[in-house]
Amino acid sequence: MVTTYLNADLHCHSVVSDGTLTPEALAARAKANGVELWALTDHDEIGGQQRAAAAASALGLPYLSGVEISVSFAGKTVHIVGLGFDAEDAQLQRGLRATRGGRTQRAMEMSEQLARVGIADAYQGALEFVGNPELISRTHFARFLVERGSCRDTNEVFRKYLTEGKPGYVEHRWAALKDAVTWITQAQGVAVIAHPARYGFSANAEYALFSEFKAHGGRGVEVVTGSHSVAEALRYADTAREFGLAASRGSDFHSPEESRTDLGTLPLLSDALTPVWELVHERIQRPTH
Ligand code: AMP
Ligand code: MN
Ligand code: MN
Ligand code: MN
């Protein structure tokens, strides 16, 4: 069955990146919340895919492989979600390994900068929150700063310390847009622009992002996401139609304590859109029993 009226949740994070739940716990939570098609999309990492797919299968939950790749574009970090790819693909695995590569160095630089504003040993502190040593992220620093009482919650940490111009922010060069889209597509997956409203691009830069993404073989955009307001979802539904892109839906759930949007609780996609799962329906891993 392929339809717009599907409680698909194709964006969330486990302890394999910066989520706080295991792939198994996420699968159970998705199932309990009525999700009908699920994907785990850890940042720059597919090490949780087998566990997620196995847990989904045991629960009778259809599954698409997933990842969220960090990309540098027009001076900002853009996220490209990949869905339905072959997780054994060597080029994709190499590309993701290279993308993860600079994270430890960046984390040490963040730690040095934070030390200058009186926050000592942040690297060691953040490591306490890391589930995967290859994937230390700003989120882990945020959790450490909340724990030591520097801020009330992780949003406040990002606002005061971890975003552009703030003391703990370190500029970083991620994957190229063309490379990320190519790795996903050549592995039989579909590439999707994640939460476009989050980037704060000018109209021109956003047009360039969508046009270049399409030219490289990208085919989808997140319309209904935990990162979009209702107005933004409507706006990007129009953008999807203008660019001839399919639409995706995902909570971007990270943690029961931190995430505003739980798995499977967003509004459905409008039936005026082509759901992205139509493009990869043959890649859906369906439970066999
Ligand atoms: P990184 O890949 O290390 O740069 O970390 C990016 C992650 O930080 C995102 O995937 C979000 O989970 C989290 N994040 C980014 N901005 C914010 C924010 N303003 N508030 C809370 N979390 C954020
Ligand atoms: Mn994240
Ligand atoms: Mn993202
Ligand atoms: Mn995400």
PDB file of C-alpha atoms and ligand atoms in Angstrom:
ATOM      1  CA  MET A   1       0.000   0.000   0.000  1.00  0.00           C
ATOM      2  CA  VAL A   2       1.450   3.337  -1.034  1.00  0.00           C
ATOM      3  CA  THR A   3      -0.463   6.446  -0.059  1.00  0.00           C
ATOM      4  CA  THR A   4      -0.135   9.984   1.297  1.00  0.00           C
ATOM      5  CA  TYR A   5      -2.348   8.962   4.214  1.00  0.00           C
ATOM      6  CA  LEU A   6       0.368   7.015   5.917  1.00  0.00           C
ATOM      7  CA  ASN A   7       1.764   7.700   9.366  1.00  0.00           C
ATOM      8  CA  ALA A   8       5.338   7.663   8.072  1.00  0.00           C
ATOM      9  CA  ASP A   9       8.097   8.982  10.324  1.00  0.00           C
ATOM     10  CA  LEU A  10      11.282   9.190   8.289  1.00  0.00           C
ATOM     11  CA  HIS A  11      13.573  11.247  10.510  1.00  0.00           C
ATOM     12  CA  CYS A  12      14.869  10.500  14.030  1.00  0.00           C
ATOM     13  CA  HIS A  13      18.095   9.919  15.970  1.00  0.00           C
ATOM     14  CA  SER A  14      19.418   7.166  18.250  1.00  0.00           C
ATOM     15  CA  VAL A  15      22.422   6.855  20.585  1.00  0.00           C
ATOM     16  CA  VAL A  16      24.403   5.999  17.446  1.00  0.00           C
ATOM     17  CA  SER A  17      24.398   9.781  16.817  1.00  0.00           C
ATOM     18  CA  ASP A  18      22.878  12.427  19.111  1.00  0.00           C
ATOM     19  CA  GLY A  19      19.640  10.771  20.243  1.00  0.00           C
ATOM     20  CA  THR A  20      19.228   9.351  23.749  1.00  0.00           C
ATOM     21  CA  LEU A  21      17.312   6.146  22.917  1.00  0.00           C
ATOM     22  CA  THR A  22      18.624   2.930  21.382  1.00  0.00           C
ATOM     23  CA  PRO A  23      17.433   1.895  17.888  1.00  0.00           C
ATOM     24  CA  GLU A  24      15.328  -0.824  19.591  1.00  0.00           C
ATOM     25  CA  ALA A  25      13.664   1.630  21.989  1.00  0.00           C
ATOM     26  CA  LEU A  26      12.916   3.995  19.081  1.00  0.00           C
ATOM     27  CA  ALA A  27      11.343   1.177  17.062  1.00  0.00           C
ATOM     28  CA  ALA A  28       9.108   0.287  20.019  1.00  0.00           C
ATOM     29  CA  ARG A  29       8.163   3.935  20.543  1.00  0.00           C
ATOM     30  CA  ALA A  30       7.379   4.395  16.830  1.00  0.00           C
ATOM     31  CA  LYS A  31       5.182   1.284  16.871  1.00  0.00           C
ATOM     32  CA  ALA A  32       3.404   2.355  20.080  1.00  0.00           C
ATOM     33  CA  ASN A  33       2.724   5.801  18.560  1.00  0.00           C
ATOM     34  CA  GLY A  34       1.095   4.267  15.467  1.00  0.00           C
ATOM     35  CA  VAL A  35       3.919   4.820  12.970  1.00  0.00           C
ATOM     36  CA  GLU A  36       3.272   2.755   9.812  1.00  0.00           C
ATOM     37  CA  LEU A  37       6.593   3.328   8.025  1.00  0.00           C
ATOM     38  CA  TRP A  38       9.751   4.194   9.913  1.00  0.00           C
ATOM     39  CA  ALA A  39      13.360   5.235   9.234  1.00  0.00           C
ATOM     40  CA  LEU A  40      16.210   5.861  11.680  1.00  0.00           C
ATOM     41  CA  THR A  41      18.333   8.729  10.291  1.00  0.00           C
ATOM     42  CA  ASP A  42      21.418   9.161  12.463  1.00  0.00           C
ATOM     43  CA  HIS A  43      23.830  11.981  11.597  1.00  0.00           C
ATOM     44  CA  ASP A  44      26.596  10.904   9.173  1.00  0.00           C
ATOM     45  CA  GLU A  45      26.370   7.308  10.396  1.00  0.00           C
ATOM     46  CA  ILE A  46      24.559   4.116   9.421  1.00  0.00           C
ATOM     47  CA  GLY A  47      25.922   1.917  12.240  1.00  0.00           C
ATOM     48  CA  GLY A  48      22.419   1.617  13.748  1.00  0.00           C
ATOM     49  CA  GLN A  49      20.664   0.463  10.574  1.00  0.00           C
ATOM     50  CA  GLN A  50      20.789  -3.294  11.123  1.00  0.00           C
ATOM     51  CA  ARG A  51      19.520  -2.978  14.689  1.00  0.00           C
ATOM     52  CA  ALA A  52      16.731  -0.603  13.624  1.00  0.00           C
ATOM     53  CA  ALA A  53      15.620  -2.823  10.734  1.00  0.00           C
ATOM     54  CA  ALA A  54      15.677  -5.973  12.882  1.00  0.00           C
ATOM     55  CA  ALA A  55      13.713  -4.304  15.698  1.00  0.00           C
ATOM     56  CA  ALA A  56      11.176  -2.917  13.211  1.00  0.00           C
ATOM     57  CA  SER A  57      10.746  -6.330  11.598  1.00  0.00           C
ATOM     58  CA  ALA A  58      10.153  -8.006  14.968  1.00  0.00           C
ATOM     59  CA  LEU A  59       7.420  -5.424  15.694  1.00  0.00           C
ATOM     60  CA  GLY A  60       5.756  -5.782  12.269  1.00  0.00           C
ATOM     61  CA  LEU A  61       6.792  -2.237  11.324  1.00  0.00           C
ATOM     62  CA  PRO A  62       7.798  -1.502   7.684  1.00  0.00           C
ATOM     63  CA  TYR A  63      11.259   0.110   7.543  1.00  0.00           C
ATOM     64  CA  LEU A  64      13.354   2.254   5.183  1.00  0.00           C
ATOM     65  CA  SER A  65      17.101   2.614   5.708  1.00  0.00           C
ATOM     66  CA  GLY A  66      18.024   6.168   6.677  1.00  0.00           C
ATOM     67  CA  VAL A  67      20.798   8.686   7.302  1.00  0.00           C
ATOM     68  CA  GLU A  68      21.138  12.463   7.721  1.00  0.00           C
ATOM     69  CA  ILE A  69      24.284  13.800   6.059  1.00  0.00           C
ATOM     70  CA  SER A  70      25.908  17.100   7.114  1.00  0.00           C
ATOM     71  CA  VAL A  71      26.702  19.267   4.068  1.00  0.00           C
ATOM     72  CA  SER A  72      28.332  22.690   3.705  1.00  0.00           C
ATOM     73  CA  PHE A  73      26.471  24.919   1.258  1.00  0.00           C
ATOM     74  CA  ALA A  74      26.628  28.698   0.742  1.00  0.00           C
ATOM     75  CA  GLY A  75      28.379  29.228   4.067  1.00  0.00           C
ATOM     76  CA  LYS A  76      25.901  27.218   6.126  1.00  0.00           C
ATOM     77  CA  THR A  77      25.382  23.637   7.267  1.00  0.00           C
ATOM     78  CA  VAL A  78      22.567  21.908   5.387  1.00  0.00           C
ATOM     79  CA  HIS A  79      21.257  18.431   6.191  1.00  0.00           C
ATOM     80  CA  ILE A  80      20.468  15.905   3.458  1.00  0.00           C
ATOM     81  CA  VAL A  81      18.431  12.872   4.459  1.00  0.00           C
ATOM     82  CA  GLY A  82      18.960   9.631   2.544  1.00  0.00           C
ATOM     83  CA  LEU A  83      16.218   6.981   2.503  1.00  0.00           C
ATOM     84  CA  GLY A  84      15.955   3.454   1.146  1.00  0.00           C
ATOM     85  CA  PHE A  85      19.637   3.068   0.199  1.00  0.00           C
ATOM     86  CA  ASP A  86      21.648  -0.132   0.351  1.00  0.00           C
ATOM     87  CA  ALA A  87      23.504   0.199   3.675  1.00  0.00           C
ATOM     88  CA  GLU A  88      26.240  -2.127   2.377  1.00  0.00           C
ATOM     89  CA  ASP A  89      27.198   0.298  -0.408  1.00  0.00           C
ATOM     90  CA  ALA A  90      30.970   0.899  -0.202  1.00  0.00           C
ATOM     91  CA  GLN A  91      30.983   4.435  -1.648  1.00  0.00           C
ATOM     92  CA  LEU A  92      28.281   5.562   0.794  1.00  0.00           C
ATOM     93  CA  GLN A  93      30.152   4.020   3.732  1.00  0.00           C
ATOM     94  CA  ARG A  94      33.429   5.710   2.685  1.00  0.00           C
ATOM     95  CA  GLY A  95      31.715   9.065   2.245  1.00  0.00           C
ATOM     96  CA  LEU A  96      30.056   8.898   5.649  1.00  0.00           C
ATOM     97  CA  ARG A  97      33.318   7.887   7.322  1.00  0.00           C
ATOM     98  CA  ALA A  98      35.041  10.900   5.768  1.00  0.00           C
ATOM     99  CA  THR A  99      32.183  13.197   6.842  1.00  0.00           C
ATOM    100  CA  ARG A 100      32.418  11.952  10.441  1.00  0.00           C
ATOM    101  CA  GLY A 101      36.199  12.295  10.355  1.00  0.00           C
ATOM    102  CA  GLY A 102      36.626  15.876  11.475  1.00  0.00           C
ATOM    103  CA  ARG A 103      34.262  15.697  14.454  1.00  0.00           C
ATOM    104  CA  THR A 104      36.793  14.831  17.165  1.00  0.00           C
ATOM    105  CA  GLN A 105      39.180  17.627  16.155  1.00  0.00           C
ATOM    106  CA  ARG A 106      36.270  20.074  16.022  1.00  0.00           C
ATOM    107  CA  ALA A 107      35.101  18.938  19.474  1.00  0.00           C
ATOM    108  CA  MET A 108      38.551  19.570  20.940  1.00  0.00           C
ATOM    109  CA  GLU A 109      38.569  23.072  19.432  1.00  0.00           C
ATOM    110  CA  MET A 110      35.084  23.720  20.831  1.00  0.00           C
ATOM    111  CA  SER A 111      36.368  22.621  24.217  1.00  0.00           C
ATOM    112  CA  GLU A 112      39.346  25.022  24.039  1.00  0.00           C
ATOM    113  CA  GLN A 113      37.047  27.906  23.170  1.00  0.00           C
ATOM    114  CA  LEU A 114      34.649  27.053  25.995  1.00  0.00           C
ATOM    115  CA  ALA A 115      37.587  26.894  28.433  1.00  0.00           C
ATOM    116  CA  ARG A 116      38.338  30.537  27.547  1.00  0.00           C
ATOM    117  CA  VAL A 117      34.891  31.543  28.801  1.00  0.00           C
ATOM    118  CA  GLY A 118      35.303  29.598  32.033  1.00  0.00           C
ATOM    119  CA  ILE A 119      33.864  26.205  31.086  1.00  0.00           C
ATOM    120  CA  ALA A 120      36.657  23.719  31.732  1.00  0.00           C
ATOM    121  CA  ASP A 121      36.983  20.161  30.421  1.00  0.00           C
ATOM    122  CA  ALA A 122      33.971  20.319  28.125  1.00  0.00           C
ATOM    123  CA  TYR A 123      35.425  17.727  25.754  1.00  0.00           C
ATOM    124  CA  GLN A 124      35.693  15.129  28.526  1.00  0.00           C
ATOM    125  CA  GLY A 125      32.287  16.196  29.814  1.00  0.00           C
ATOM    126  CA  ALA A 126      30.615  15.862  26.413  1.00  0.00           C
ATOM    127  CA  LEU A 127      32.227  12.453  25.896  1.00  0.00           C
ATOM    128  CA  GLU A 128      30.262  11.173  28.901  1.00  0.00           C
ATOM    129  CA  PHE A 129      27.106  11.663  26.817  1.00  0.00           C
ATOM    130  CA  VAL A 130      28.430  10.118  23.617  1.00  0.00           C
ATOM    131  CA  GLY A 131      27.094   6.716  22.528  1.00  0.00           C
ATOM    132  CA  ASN A 132      29.373   6.407  19.488  1.00  0.00           C
ATOM    133  CA  PRO A 133      32.962   7.694  19.842  1.00  0.00           C
ATOM    134  CA  GLU A 134      33.065   8.566  16.111  1.00  0.00           C
ATOM    135  CA  LEU A 135      30.098  10.838  16.487  1.00  0.00           C
ATOM    136  CA  ILE A 136      30.585  13.580  19.023  1.00  0.00           C
ATOM    137  CA  SER A 137      28.177  16.415  18.236  1.00  0.00           C
ATOM    138  CA  ARG A 138      27.198  19.823  19.560  1.00  0.00           C
ATOM    139  CA  THR A 139      24.211  18.110  21.190  1.00  0.00           C
ATOM    140  CA  HIS A 140      26.552  16.196  23.525  1.00  0.00           C
ATOM    141  CA  PHE A 141      28.219  19.457  24.568  1.00  0.00           C
ATOM    142  CA  ALA A 142      24.771  20.945  25.134  1.00  0.00           C
ATOM    143  CA  ARG A 143      23.804  18.078  27.464  1.00  0.00           C
ATOM    144  CA  PHE A 144      27.068  18.503  29.402  1.00  0.00           C
ATOM    145  CA  LEU A 145      26.488  22.259  29.838  1.00  0.00           C
ATOM    146  CA  VAL A 146      22.977  21.619  31.131  1.00  0.00           C
ATOM    147  CA  GLU A 147      24.310  18.990  33.551  1.00  0.00           C
ATOM    148  CA  ARG A 148      26.935  21.374  34.974  1.00  0.00           C
ATOM    149  CA  GLY A 149      24.264  24.043  35.429  1.00  0.00           C
ATOM    150  CA  SER A 150      25.501  26.542  32.808  1.00  0.00           C
ATOM    151  CA  CYS A 151      22.032  26.637  31.175  1.00  0.00           C
ATOM    152  CA  ARG A 152      18.511  25.440  31.884  1.00  0.00           C
ATOM    153  CA  ASP A 153      18.072  23.389  28.718  1.00  0.00           C
ATOM    154  CA  THR A 154      19.864  22.449  25.511  1.00  0.00           C
ATOM    155  CA  ASN A 155      18.074  25.142  23.476  1.00  0.00           C
ATOM    156  CA  GLU A 156      19.554  27.782  25.761  1.00  0.00           C
ATOM    157  CA  VAL A 157      23.030  26.227  25.355  1.00  0.00           C
ATOM    158  CA  PHE A 158      22.754  26.434  21.566  1.00  0.00           C
ATOM    159  CA  ARG A 159      21.560  30.030  21.771  1.00  0.00           C
ATOM    160  CA  LYS A 160      24.292  31.163  24.161  1.00  0.00           C
ATOM    161  CA  TYR A 161      27.258  28.982  23.257  1.00  0.00           C
ATOM    162  CA  LEU A 162      27.016  26.743  20.217  1.00  0.00           C
ATOM    163  CA  THR A 163      25.713  28.752  17.268  1.00  0.00           C
ATOM    164  CA  GLU A 164      27.539  31.066  14.861  1.00  0.00           C
ATOM    165  CA  GLY A 165      29.222  33.954  16.633  1.00  0.00           C
ATOM    166  CA  LYS A 166      28.957  32.332  20.082  1.00  0.00           C
ATOM    167  CA  PRO A 167      32.009  31.293  22.171  1.00  0.00           C
ATOM    168  CA  GLY A 168      31.798  27.510  21.625  1.00  0.00           C
ATOM    169  CA  TYR A 169      31.050  27.604  17.892  1.00  0.00           C
ATOM    170  CA  VAL A 170      33.685  26.205  15.544  1.00  0.00           C
ATOM    171  CA  GLU A 171      33.312  26.607  11.789  1.00  0.00           C
ATOM    172  CA  HIS A 172      33.412  23.213  10.105  1.00  0.00           C
ATOM    173  CA  ARG A 173      33.681  21.946   6.550  1.00  0.00           C
ATOM    174  CA  TRP A 174      31.208  19.092   5.947  1.00  0.00           C
ATOM    175  CA  ALA A 175      30.500  17.076   2.771  1.00  0.00           C
ATOM    176  CA  ALA A 176      29.768  18.773  -0.563  1.00  0.00           C
ATOM    177  CA  LEU A 177      26.095  18.787  -1.638  1.00  0.00           C
ATOM    178  CA  LYS A 178      26.878  16.951  -4.840  1.00  0.00           C
ATOM    179  CA  ASP A 179      28.796  14.223  -3.008  1.00  0.00           C
ATOM    180  CA  ALA A 180      26.101  13.588  -0.393  1.00  0.00           C
ATOM    181  CA  VAL A 181      23.362  13.346  -3.039  1.00  0.00           C
ATOM    182  CA  THR A 182      25.542  11.105  -5.217  1.00  0.00           C
ATOM    183  CA  TRP A 183      26.445   8.690  -2.379  1.00  0.00           C
ATOM    184  CA  ILE A 184      22.754   8.235  -1.533  1.00  0.00           C
ATOM    185  CA  THR A 185      21.481   7.961  -5.101  1.00  0.00           C
ATOM    186  CA  GLN A 186      24.171   5.594  -6.318  1.00  0.00           C
ATOM    187  CA  ALA A 187      23.327   3.349  -3.350  1.00  0.00           C
ATOM    188  CA  GLN A 188      19.736   3.109  -4.748  1.00  0.00           C
ATOM    189  CA  GLY A 189      18.367   5.569  -2.195  1.00  0.00           C
ATOM    190  CA  VAL A 190      16.507   8.840  -2.493  1.00  0.00           C
ATOM    191  CA  ALA A 191      18.022  12.154  -1.303  1.00  0.00           C
ATOM    192  CA  VAL A 192      15.814  14.612   0.596  1.00  0.00           C
ATOM    193  CA  ILE A 193      16.523  18.186   1.774  1.00  0.00           C
ATOM    194  CA  ALA A 194      15.940  18.136   5.554  1.00  0.00           C
ATOM    195  CA  HIS A 195      13.960  20.878   7.361  1.00  0.00           C
ATOM    196  CA  PRO A 196      14.589  23.681   4.790  1.00  0.00           C
ATOM    197  CA  ALA A 197      13.064  26.404   6.984  1.00  0.00           C
ATOM    198  CA  ARG A 198      15.854  25.958   9.542  1.00  0.00           C
ATOM    199  CA  TYR A 199      18.673  27.346   7.388  1.00  0.00           C
ATOM    200  CA  GLY A 200      17.686  30.987   7.214  1.00  0.00           C
ATOM    201  CA  PHE A 201      18.828  31.249   3.604  1.00  0.00           C
ATOM    202  CA  SER A 202      18.049  34.284   1.463  1.00  0.00           C
ATOM    203  CA  ALA A 203      15.585  33.613  -1.369  1.00  0.00           C
ATOM    204  CA  ASN A 204      18.504  33.443  -3.800  1.00  0.00           C
ATOM    205  CA  ALA A 205      20.573  31.013  -1.733  1.00  0.00           C
ATOM    206  CA  GLU A 206      17.523  28.815  -1.174  1.00  0.00           C
ATOM    207  CA  TYR A 207      16.770  28.790  -4.901  1.00  0.00           C
ATOM    208  CA  ALA A 208      20.391  27.781  -5.532  1.00  0.00           C
ATOM    209  CA  LEU A 209      20.140  24.984  -2.936  1.00  0.00           C
ATOM    210  CA  PHE A 210      16.984  23.508  -4.457  1.00  0.00           C
ATOM    211  CA  SER A 211      18.190  23.869  -8.075  1.00  0.00           C
ATOM    212  CA  GLU A 212      21.629  22.377  -7.447  1.00  0.00           C
ATOM    213  CA  PHE A 213      20.148  19.605  -5.299  1.00  0.00           C
ATOM    214  CA  LYS A 214      17.815  18.676  -8.173  1.00  0.00           C
ATOM    215  CA  ALA A 215      20.564  18.917 -10.761  1.00  0.00           C
ATOM    216  CA  HIS A 216      22.664  16.442  -8.731  1.00  0.00           C
ATOM    217  CA  GLY A 217      19.779  13.939  -8.608  1.00  0.00           C
ATOM    218  CA  GLY A 218      18.020  14.917  -5.360  1.00  0.00           C
ATOM    219  CA  ARG A 219      14.291  14.099  -5.429  1.00  0.00           C
ATOM    220  CA  GLY A 220      12.649  15.024  -2.133  1.00  0.00           C
ATOM    221  CA  VAL A 221      12.175  17.688   0.525  1.00  0.00           C
ATOM    222  CA  GLU A 222      10.891  17.499   4.085  1.00  0.00           C
ATOM    223  CA  VAL A 223       7.599  19.363   4.251  1.00  0.00           C
ATOM    224  CA  VAL A 224       6.053  18.118   7.496  1.00  0.00           C
ATOM    225  CA  THR A 225       8.782  18.014  10.151  1.00  0.00           C
ATOM    226  CA  GLY A 226       9.174  18.745  13.852  1.00  0.00           C
ATOM    227  CA  SER A 227      11.339  21.702  12.767  1.00  0.00           C
ATOM    228  CA  HIS A 228       8.574  23.431  10.743  1.00  0.00           C
ATOM    229  CA  SER A 229       5.625  25.528  11.851  1.00  0.00           C
ATOM    230  CA  VAL A 230       2.302  24.925  10.092  1.00  0.00           C
ATOM    231  CA  ALA A 231       2.978  27.992   7.910  1.00  0.00           C
ATOM    232  CA  GLU A 232       6.432  26.669   6.973  1.00  0.00           C
ATOM    233  CA  ALA A 233       4.981  23.267   6.074  1.00  0.00           C
ATOM    234  CA  LEU A 234       2.509  24.987   3.739  1.00  0.00           C
ATOM    235  CA  ARG A 235       5.253  27.090   2.222  1.00  0.00           C
ATOM    236  CA  TYR A 236       7.522  24.118   1.522  1.00  0.00           C
ATOM    237  CA  ALA A 237       4.596  22.132   0.133  1.00  0.00           C
ATOM    238  CA  ASP A 238       4.462  24.858  -2.546  1.00  0.00           C
ATOM    239  CA  THR A 239       8.242  24.735  -2.997  1.00  0.00           C
ATOM    240  CA  ALA A 240       8.070  20.940  -3.435  1.00  0.00           C
ATOM    241  CA  ARG A 241       5.502  21.341  -6.213  1.00  0.00           C
ATOM    242  CA  GLU A 242       7.425  24.191  -7.887  1.00  0.00           C
ATOM    243  CA  PHE A 243      10.598  22.117  -8.036  1.00  0.00           C
ATOM    244  CA  GLY A 244       8.851  18.832  -8.833  1.00  0.00           C
ATOM    245  CA  LEU A 245      10.135  17.237  -5.620  1.00  0.00           C
ATOM    246  CA  ALA A 246       8.453  14.537  -3.561  1.00  0.00           C
ATOM    247  CA  ALA A 247       7.551  15.373   0.045  1.00  0.00           C
ATOM    248  CA  SER A 248       8.788  13.723   3.220  1.00  0.00           C
ATOM    249  CA  ARG A 249       7.520  13.670   6.783  1.00  0.00           C
ATOM    250  CA  GLY A 250       9.537  13.123   9.964  1.00  0.00           C
ATOM    251  CA  SER A 251       9.583  14.199  13.601  1.00  0.00           C
ATOM    252  CA  ASP A 252      13.393  14.628  13.983  1.00  0.00           C
ATOM    253  CA  PHE A 253      12.866  13.035  17.403  1.00  0.00           C
ATOM    254  CA  HIS A 254      16.049  12.937  19.560  1.00  0.00           C
ATOM    255  CA  SER A 255      14.946  12.398  23.148  1.00  0.00           C
ATOM    256  CA  PRO A 256      11.807  12.159  25.317  1.00  0.00           C
ATOM    257  CA  GLU A 257      13.256  14.933  27.528  1.00  0.00           C
ATOM    258  CA  GLU A 258      14.383  17.317  24.793  1.00  0.00           C
ATOM    259  CA  SER A 259      12.192  16.858  21.719  1.00  0.00           C
ATOM    260  CA  ARG A 260       8.966  18.774  21.318  1.00  0.00           C
ATOM    261  CA  THR A 261       7.665  16.436  18.608  1.00  0.00           C
ATOM    262  CA  ASP A 262       7.301  12.743  19.382  1.00  0.00           C
ATOM    263  CA  LEU A 263       7.553   9.974  16.769  1.00  0.00           C
ATOM    264  CA  GLY A 264       4.442   9.604  14.631  1.00  0.00           C
ATOM    265  CA  THR A 265       2.527  12.612  15.978  1.00  0.00           C
ATOM    266  CA  LEU A 266       2.821  15.156  13.147  1.00  0.00           C
ATOM    267  CA  PRO A 267      -0.007  16.027  10.720  1.00  0.00           C
ATOM    268  CA  LEU A 268      -0.188  13.844   7.603  1.00  0.00           C
ATOM    269  CA  LEU A 269       1.116  15.057   4.246  1.00  0.00           C
ATOM    270  CA  SER A 270      -1.373  16.826   2.003  1.00  0.00           C
ATOM    271  CA  ASP A 271      -2.686  14.575  -0.794  1.00  0.00           C
ATOM    272  CA  ALA A 272      -1.623  17.272  -3.276  1.00  0.00           C
ATOM    273  CA  LEU A 273       1.967  16.075  -2.736  1.00  0.00           C
ATOM    274  CA  THR A 274       3.859  13.023  -3.960  1.00  0.00           C
ATOM    275  CA  PRO A 275       5.040  11.182  -0.840  1.00  0.00           C
ATOM    276  CA  VAL A 276       8.743  10.376  -0.967  1.00  0.00           C
ATOM    277  CA  TRP A 277       8.031   6.742  -0.040  1.00  0.00           C
ATOM    278  CA  GLU A 278       6.407   6.294  -3.467  1.00  0.00           C
ATOM    279  CA  LEU A 279       9.855   6.759  -5.025  1.00  0.00           C
ATOM    280  CA  VAL A 280      11.445   4.016  -2.909  1.00  0.00           C
ATOM    281  CA  HIS A 281       8.471   1.711  -2.271  1.00  0.00           C
ATOM    282  CA  GLU A 282      10.412  -1.292  -3.563  1.00  0.00           C
ATOM    283  CA  ARG A 283      13.131  -0.506  -0.975  1.00  0.00           C
ATOM    284  CA  ILE A 284      10.756  -0.774   2.005  1.00  0.00           C
ATOM    285  CA  GLN A 285      11.775  -3.655   4.275  1.00  0.00           C
ATOM    286  CA  ARG A 286       8.512  -5.382   5.142  1.00  0.00           C
ATOM    287  CA  PRO A 287       8.101  -7.795   8.037  1.00  0.00           C
ATOM    288  CA  THR A 288       7.922 -11.345   6.714  1.00  0.00           C
ATOM    289  CA  HIS A 289       5.453 -12.729   9.274  1.00  0.00           C
TER     290      HIS A 289
HETATM  291  P1  AMP B   1      26.398  18.964  14.899  1.00  0.00           P
HETATM  292  O1  AMP B   1      26.103  17.979  13.815  1.00  0.00           O
HETATM  293  O2  AMP B   1      27.437  18.478  15.857  1.00  0.00           O
HETATM  294  O3  AMP B   1      26.714  20.344  14.370  1.00  0.00           O
HETATM  295  O4  AMP B   1      25.089  19.102  15.793  1.00  0.00           O
HETATM  296  C1  AMP B   1      23.875  19.447  15.182  1.00  0.00           C
HETATM  297  C2  AMP B   1      22.731  18.995  16.063  1.00  0.00           C
HETATM  298  O5  AMP B   1      22.540  19.895  17.119  1.00  0.00           O
HETATM  299  C3  AMP B   1      21.400  19.003  15.317  1.00  0.00           C
HETATM  300  O6  AMP B   1      21.216  17.800  14.642  1.00  0.00           O
HETATM  301  C4  AMP B   1      20.416  19.138  16.442  1.00  0.00           C
HETATM  302  O7  AMP B   1      20.165  17.880  17.028  1.00  0.00           O
HETATM  303  C5  AMP B   1      21.164  19.970  17.437  1.00  0.00           C
HETATM  304  N1  AMP B   1      20.785  21.394  17.342  1.00  0.00           N
HETATM  305  C6  AMP B   1      21.152  22.274  16.409  1.00  0.00           C
HETATM  306  N2  AMP B   1      20.658  23.498  16.678  1.00  0.00           N
HETATM  307  C7  AMP B   1      19.954  23.381  17.820  1.00  0.00           C
HETATM  308  C8  AMP B   1      19.207  24.281  18.650  1.00  0.00           C
HETATM  309  N3  AMP B   1      19.088  25.573  18.338  1.00  0.00           N
HETATM  310  N4  AMP B   1      18.625  23.788  19.756  1.00  0.00           N
HETATM  311  C9  AMP B   1      18.753  22.488  20.096  1.00  0.00           C
HETATM  312  N5  AMP B   1      19.448  21.591  19.364  1.00  0.00           N
HETATM  313  C10 AMP B   1      20.034  22.030  18.249  1.00  0.00           C
HETATM  314 MN    MN B   2      20.719  16.059  15.898  1.00  0.00          MN
HETATM  315 MN    MN B   3      19.007  18.131  10.905  1.00  0.00          MN
HETATM  316 MN    MN B   4      17.881  15.306  12.452  1.00  0.00          MN
END
